[in-house]
């Protein structure tokens, strides 16, 4: 049975840091730039964003399974998958893959198997990453972030997953030991390149017997492997433009690098490598894949940031002193009651008068008419700023300026949330899109909720 | 309404400020002594048969709970009936309302209402600003006190053309009044230019658009009106009061140019007193931020909705204006020790109605004075008390 690829979405984090700025802090030189998560972004929020775009581009039957690959799940141990599934409204089938940059393609293979086996009709595959490199390493100047999502299923589609091959060889290159926070990139580059990278990747590439004009997505663990492999295999390295935009994106790299090839008919070969495993997947594109153009456009967004801001956002530069604890601990009953309604951005609509009350768990009665007949709905994701402030005065861990907006959503609900960014571009009447962001890391646990993303004029 | 008339026969406060050298208990004792000392014919404190204590937030100085027994022993009144009232920023004014009801009901004959608040024993970051991390983990995240009012300033400016200069005019007026008030935290005049040059605290509010963090205590003594002349020849009577609530989250506001809780509380107080806004000679209103006073004077019916800014700029609310507002300096200049605030406002009005306000004395016509607080989550609770020297009402 053919498994088809129906739609794609992608997300890039907000910050771009010049490799030169990173390198010069350590007395070295660098070229290009890398994408880095803002303090309220992480692989889960990026995954949500890419998946939301892919689902919007698809418009077909909703997936009943979520397969997600990332080297940096927001909980090293915890409810990463169930949080993302709740935020997307996808499940209950699926799995989270991690452990190496090979994880993204492992998610694709597992989803492919589930669709082929009939476990699900439609699957959502997400690969996202935000690398946290060792400070001062050459790897740091290449370490990026990004996310990609594809909807796969049976039946007719603009692209087909056709062949796949996986190899395995126990070898150590990039790694992070248990209890370590940063990823080490301390292997002998010439030795591993000659003994592992080149032979494994070239063998996997040869196994799929791609046509000469194939578009390739190639792994680039050391900053030069992709270029060398591209010379050997011929065709086009479509992943080069994605790497130029984002840097090395870990588990997201193989599928992100395939997006340029999804924009036109042809054959795409996505090759993933990591943790000693190498996989090549062939995708035959019969027509333009919905979402591919928007996905490429999404990668171009982002604002310049200093190295210091990048370090702070990544949690590698931490202010001294005390910070204020969240009044409600993440492990408490309130979170158990409310996490699902926050992730799914739910309201309670009054059956009698239509007023939407947010959030449902604190509204047994309607604020409009006092009635008690309420139905839980997913709130609209678009809206307009009714009024706003920019808070300049807060204790750590808050960082000023912090815009807080009252938004009139397109379904008539009104919510007050934080806005993404520093408040510039926010005014009464500004259009916003509600996006999932990380509000805090509290007692080690990420806390997620919706924020208002101001849309630039015409956006 | 069948209630026994209630009189205020004593009122007093301590000088507000950052009172690092005084404990919560010492501040309370100071206000208590000031109130006792203000009773014209003297008073026997052992006759006090009920105490209502207003303290809003013990956690600001490290107390998880402040029970009714926290204060009596510090006042030398151990054993007396005492209940703590907590109702957000109107805690003091609501304690007054409840104390008045205890007398009006005929149950108590001499009631002490005392408000005490330690705002500055903890650093700002660990004290008041820590509320940025309190409440709902998402919908209240980052909601420091100015966030409760600044969105109203943004919207009021948008809908009515209210300007930052009009906001600043509130601060200029109240700091002028405070410069004449020996009990005020700040006793310096400021100019519009100075206000506009202060740093942004929560855009559009700047530092001098905000009240300070102030320690303080204030107390009043209530008796049945028919016994008032045992204590004074110039009693002040409780004419009416009202309390009202609104939804607790800011996003549940129907509008951002007024506070429905204030409107409803005022309606109830006016109806109880049998008066309207035109009968009020002087008002102490909740100016925790400059925009708050503009909202208040509109919601209380002193000016038309939207005209609070121009009216302030035109001097209508100055000491010599049509309706003097916040002659004490208001929260902006006198300070806002939450539980004490309402009782300090009532003390000012007690002085004003008795003609004892010295250089701050306003002209009296109808002899009615109005006191107002609003606050809480989503600015969702308001209390209005109306005092008068007119007997028979």
Coordinates of C-alpha atoms in Angstrom, one line a residue, chain B residues 39-311:
Chain B
X39 CA -11.8 61.8 71.0
X40 CA -12.9 65.3 72.2
X41 CA -14.2 64.2 75.6
X42 CA -11.9 61.3 76.1
X43 CA -12.6 57.6 76.0
X44 CA -12.1 54.5 78.1
X45 CA -10.5 51.9 75.9
X46 CA -11.7 49.1 78.1
X47 CA -15.2 49.9 76.9
X48 CA -14.3 48.8 73.3
X49 CA -16.4 45.7 72.8
X50 CA -15.4 44.7 69.2
X51 CA -12.4 45.3 67.0
X52 CA -12.4 44.8 63.2
X53 CA -8.9 44.6 61.8
X54 CA -8.1 45.2 58.2
X55 CA -4.8 43.8 56.9
X56 CA -4.7 42.7 53.3
X57 CA -1.5 40.8 52.9
X58 CA 0.5 39.3 55.7
X59 CA 2.8 37.6 53.3
X60 CA 4.4 40.9 52.4
X61 CA 6.2 40.8 55.8
X62 CA 6.3 37.0 56.3
X63 CA 3.0 36.2 58.0
X64 CA 1.0 33.5 56.3
X65 CA -2.1 34.3 58.3
X66 CA -3.2 37.3 60.4
X67 CA -6.0 36.2 62.6
X68 CA -8.3 38.2 64.8
X69 CA -6.0 37.7 67.7
X70 CA -3.0 39.3 66.1
X71 CA -3.8 42.8 67.3
X72 CA -5.7 43.0 70.6
X73 CA -2.8 42.0 72.8
X74 CA -0.6 44.6 71.1
X75 CA -3.2 47.2 71.8
X76 CA -3.6 46.1 75.5
X77 CA -7.1 44.8 74.6
X78 CA -6.4 41.1 75.0
X79 CA -9.7 39.1 75.1
X80 CA -11.7 41.6 73.1
X81 CA -13.8 40.3 70.2
X82 CA -11.7 40.8 67.1
X83 CA -12.2 39.7 63.4
X84 CA -9.8 40.3 60.5
X85 CA -11.4 41.7 57.3
X86 CA -9.6 41.0 54.0
X87 CA -11.2 42.4 50.9
X88 CA -8.3 43.4 48.7
X89 CA -7.6 47.1 48.4
X90 CA -10.9 48.1 50.0
X91 CA -10.1 46.0 53.1
X92 CA -10.0 49.1 55.3
X93 CA -13.1 50.6 53.9
X94 CA -14.9 47.3 54.1
X95 CA -13.8 46.8 57.7
X96 CA -15.3 50.2 58.4
X97 CA -18.6 49.2 56.7
X98 CA -18.7 46.0 58.7
X99 CA -17.8 47.8 61.9
X100 CA -20.6 50.3 61.2
X101 CA -23.0 47.4 60.7
X102 CA -22.0 45.9 64.0
X103 CA -23.0 49.2 65.7
X104 CA -26.0 49.8 63.5
X105 CA -27.3 46.4 64.4
X106 CA -27.3 47.3 68.1
X107 CA -25.0 44.4 68.9
X108 CA -21.9 46.5 69.8
X109 CA -21.6 49.9 71.5
X110 CA -18.0 50.9 70.9
X111 CA -16.2 49.5 67.9
X112 CA -12.6 50.0 66.9
X113 CA -11.9 49.6 63.2
X114 CA -8.1 49.5 62.6
X115 CA -6.1 49.0 59.5
X116 CA -2.5 48.0 59.5
X117 CA -0.2 47.1 56.7
X118 CA 3.5 46.3 56.4
X119 CA 4.4 46.7 52.8
X120 CA 8.1 47.2 53.0
X121 CA 9.6 44.6 55.5
X122 CA 10.5 42.6 52.4
X123 CA 12.3 43.9 49.4
X124 CA 10.2 45.1 46.5
X125 CA 11.2 42.0 44.5
X126 CA 10.3 39.6 47.2
X127 CA 7.3 41.6 48.3
X128 CA 4.7 43.3 46.1
X129 CA 6.4 42.6 42.8
X130 CA 6.3 38.8 43.5
X131 CA 2.7 38.8 42.5
X132 CA 4.0 38.7 38.9
X133 CA 4.3 35.0 39.6
X134 CA 1.1 34.6 41.5
X135 CA -2.4 33.8 40.4
X136 CA -3.2 31.8 37.3
X137 CA 0.0 30.5 35.9
X138 CA -0.8 31.7 32.3
X139 CA -3.6 34.3 32.4
X140 CA -2.1 36.2 35.4
X141 CA 1.6 35.6 34.5
X142 CA 3.5 38.9 34.8
X143 CA 0.5 40.7 36.3
X144 CA 2.1 43.1 38.8
X145 CA -0.2 45.7 40.3
X146 CA 0.2 48.3 37.5
X147 CA -1.0 45.7 35.0
X148 CA -4.4 45.9 36.7
X149 CA -4.8 49.6 35.7
X150 CA -2.4 50.4 32.8
X151 CA -4.7 48.7 30.2
X152 CA -7.4 51.1 31.2
X153 CA -5.1 54.0 30.6
X154 CA -4.2 52.7 27.2
X155 CA -7.9 52.4 26.3
X156 CA -9.0 55.6 27.9
X157 CA -6.4 57.5 25.9
X158 CA -7.6 55.8 22.8
X159 CA -11.3 56.4 23.3
X160 CA -11.4 59.8 24.9
X161 CA -8.1 61.4 23.9
X162 CA -6.9 61.4 27.5
X163 CA -3.3 62.4 27.5
X164 CA -0.2 61.6 29.5
X165 CA -0.3 65.2 30.7
X166 CA -3.8 64.7 32.1
X167 CA -2.6 61.6 33.9
X168 CA 0.4 63.6 35.2
X169 CA -2.0 66.4 36.4
X170 CA -3.5 63.9 38.9
X171 CA -0.1 63.2 40.4
X172 CA 0.8 66.9 40.5
X173 CA -2.5 67.8 42.3
X174 CA -2.2 64.9 44.8
X175 CA 1.5 65.6 45.5
X176 CA 0.6 69.2 46.1
X177 CA -2.1 68.1 48.6
X178 CA 0.3 65.7 50.2
X179 CA 2.8 68.5 50.7
X180 CA 0.3 70.0 53.1
X181 CA -0.4 66.7 54.9
X182 CA 2.0 65.9 57.8
X183 CA 0.9 62.3 57.6
X184 CA 1.8 61.8 54.0
X185 CA 4.6 59.5 52.8
X186 CA 5.7 62.1 50.2
X187 CA 5.5 65.7 51.1
X188 CA 7.1 67.3 48.0
X189 CA 5.5 69.0 45.1
X190 CA 6.1 67.6 41.6
X191 CA 5.6 69.1 38.2
X192 CA 4.0 67.7 35.0
X193 CA 7.5 67.7 33.4
X194 CA 8.9 65.8 36.4
X195 CA 6.2 63.2 36.2
X196 CA 6.7 62.7 32.5
X197 CA 10.4 62.3 32.9
X198 CA 10.2 59.4 35.4
X199 CA 10.9 55.9 34.1
X200 CA 8.2 53.7 32.7
X201 CA 7.0 51.2 35.2
X202 CA 4.3 49.7 33.1
X203 CA 3.7 51.5 29.8
X204 CA 1.8 53.9 29.7
X205 CA 2.3 54.4 33.5
X206 CA 5.5 56.0 34.7
X207 CA 7.0 56.0 38.2
X208 CA 5.1 59.1 39.4
X209 CA 1.8 57.7 38.0
X210 CA 2.1 55.0 40.7
X211 CA 1.6 55.1 44.4
X212 CA 4.6 54.2 46.6
X213 CA 4.9 51.1 48.8
X214 CA 4.1 52.5 52.2
X215 CA 3.8 51.1 55.7
X216 CA 1.1 52.6 57.8
X217 CA -1.8 52.2 60.2
X218 CA -5.1 54.1 60.8
X219 CA -8.0 53.6 63.2
X220 CA -11.5 54.9 63.8
X221 CA -13.9 54.6 66.7
X222 CA -17.6 54.0 66.1
X223 CA -20.5 54.4 68.5
X224 CA -24.3 54.5 68.2
X225 CA -25.3 58.0 67.1
X226 CA -27.4 58.5 70.2
X227 CA -24.3 58.1 72.3
X228 CA -22.0 60.2 70.2
X229 CA -22.4 63.3 72.4
X230 CA -20.9 61.4 75.3
X231 CA -17.6 61.6 73.3
X232 CA -17.8 64.7 71.2
X233 CA -19.8 67.8 70.4
X234 CA -18.9 67.4 66.8
X235 CA -19.7 63.9 65.7
X236 CA -19.5 62.7 62.1
X237 CA -22.2 60.2 61.0
X238 CA -22.2 57.3 58.7
X239 CA -24.6 58.3 55.9
X240 CA -24.4 55.3 53.8
X241 CA -22.1 52.6 52.3
X242 CA -22.0 50.2 49.4
X243 CA -19.9 47.3 48.2
X244 CA -20.0 45.7 44.8
X245 CA -18.0 43.1 42.9
X246 CA -17.0 42.4 39.3
X247 CA -15.5 39.4 37.5
X248 CA -12.1 38.5 38.8
X249 CA -10.1 38.4 35.6
X250 CA -9.2 41.4 33.5
X251 CA -10.2 39.8 30.3
X252 CA -13.7 39.5 31.7
X253 CA -14.1 43.3 31.7
X254 CA -16.9 44.5 29.6
X255 CA -15.0 47.7 29.0
X256 CA -11.6 49.2 29.8
X257 CA -12.7 52.7 30.4
X258 CA -14.5 52.3 33.7
X259 CA -14.9 50.0 36.7
X260 CA -18.4 48.5 37.1
X261 CA -17.7 47.6 40.7
X262 CA -17.2 51.3 41.6
X263 CA -20.4 52.3 39.7
X264 CA -22.5 49.7 41.6
X265 CA -20.9 50.4 45.0
X266 CA -21.5 54.1 44.6
X267 CA -25.2 53.6 43.5
X268 CA -25.8 51.6 46.6
X269 CA -24.1 54.1 48.9
X270 CA -25.8 57.1 47.3
X271 CA -29.2 55.3 47.6
X272 CA -28.5 54.5 51.3
X273 CA -27.5 58.0 52.1
X274 CA -30.3 59.5 50.0
X275 CA -27.8 61.8 48.1
X276 CA -26.2 62.0 44.7
X277 CA -22.8 63.0 43.4
X278 CA -23.8 66.7 43.4
X279 CA -24.2 66.5 47.2
X280 CA -20.6 65.5 47.8
X281 CA -18.4 68.3 49.1
X282 CA -15.1 66.4 49.2
X283 CA -13.9 62.9 48.2
X284 CA -11.1 60.5 49.0
X285 CA -10.9 58.1 46.1
X286 CA -8.6 55.2 45.1
X287 CA -5.8 56.8 43.2
X288 CA -3.3 53.9 43.3
X289 CA -2.4 55.0 39.8
X290 CA -3.1 58.3 38.2
X291 CA -5.5 56.7 35.7
X292 CA -7.4 55.2 38.6
X293 CA -8.5 58.6 39.9
X294 CA -9.7 59.6 36.4
X295 CA -11.8 56.4 36.2
X296 CA -13.0 56.9 39.8
X297 CA -14.3 60.4 39.4
X298 CA -16.1 59.3 36.3
X299 CA -17.5 56.1 37.8
X300 CA -18.6 58.0 41.0
X301 CA -20.6 60.4 38.8
X302 CA -18.5 63.5 39.6
X303 CA -17.8 64.1 35.9
X304 CA -19.1 62.6 32.7
X305 CA -17.5 59.4 31.4
X306 CA -14.4 60.4 29.4
X307 CA -14.0 63.8 31.0
X308 CA -11.9 62.8 34.1
X309 CA -8.7 64.0 32.4
X310 CA -9.8 67.4 31.2
X311 CA -11.6 68.0 34.5

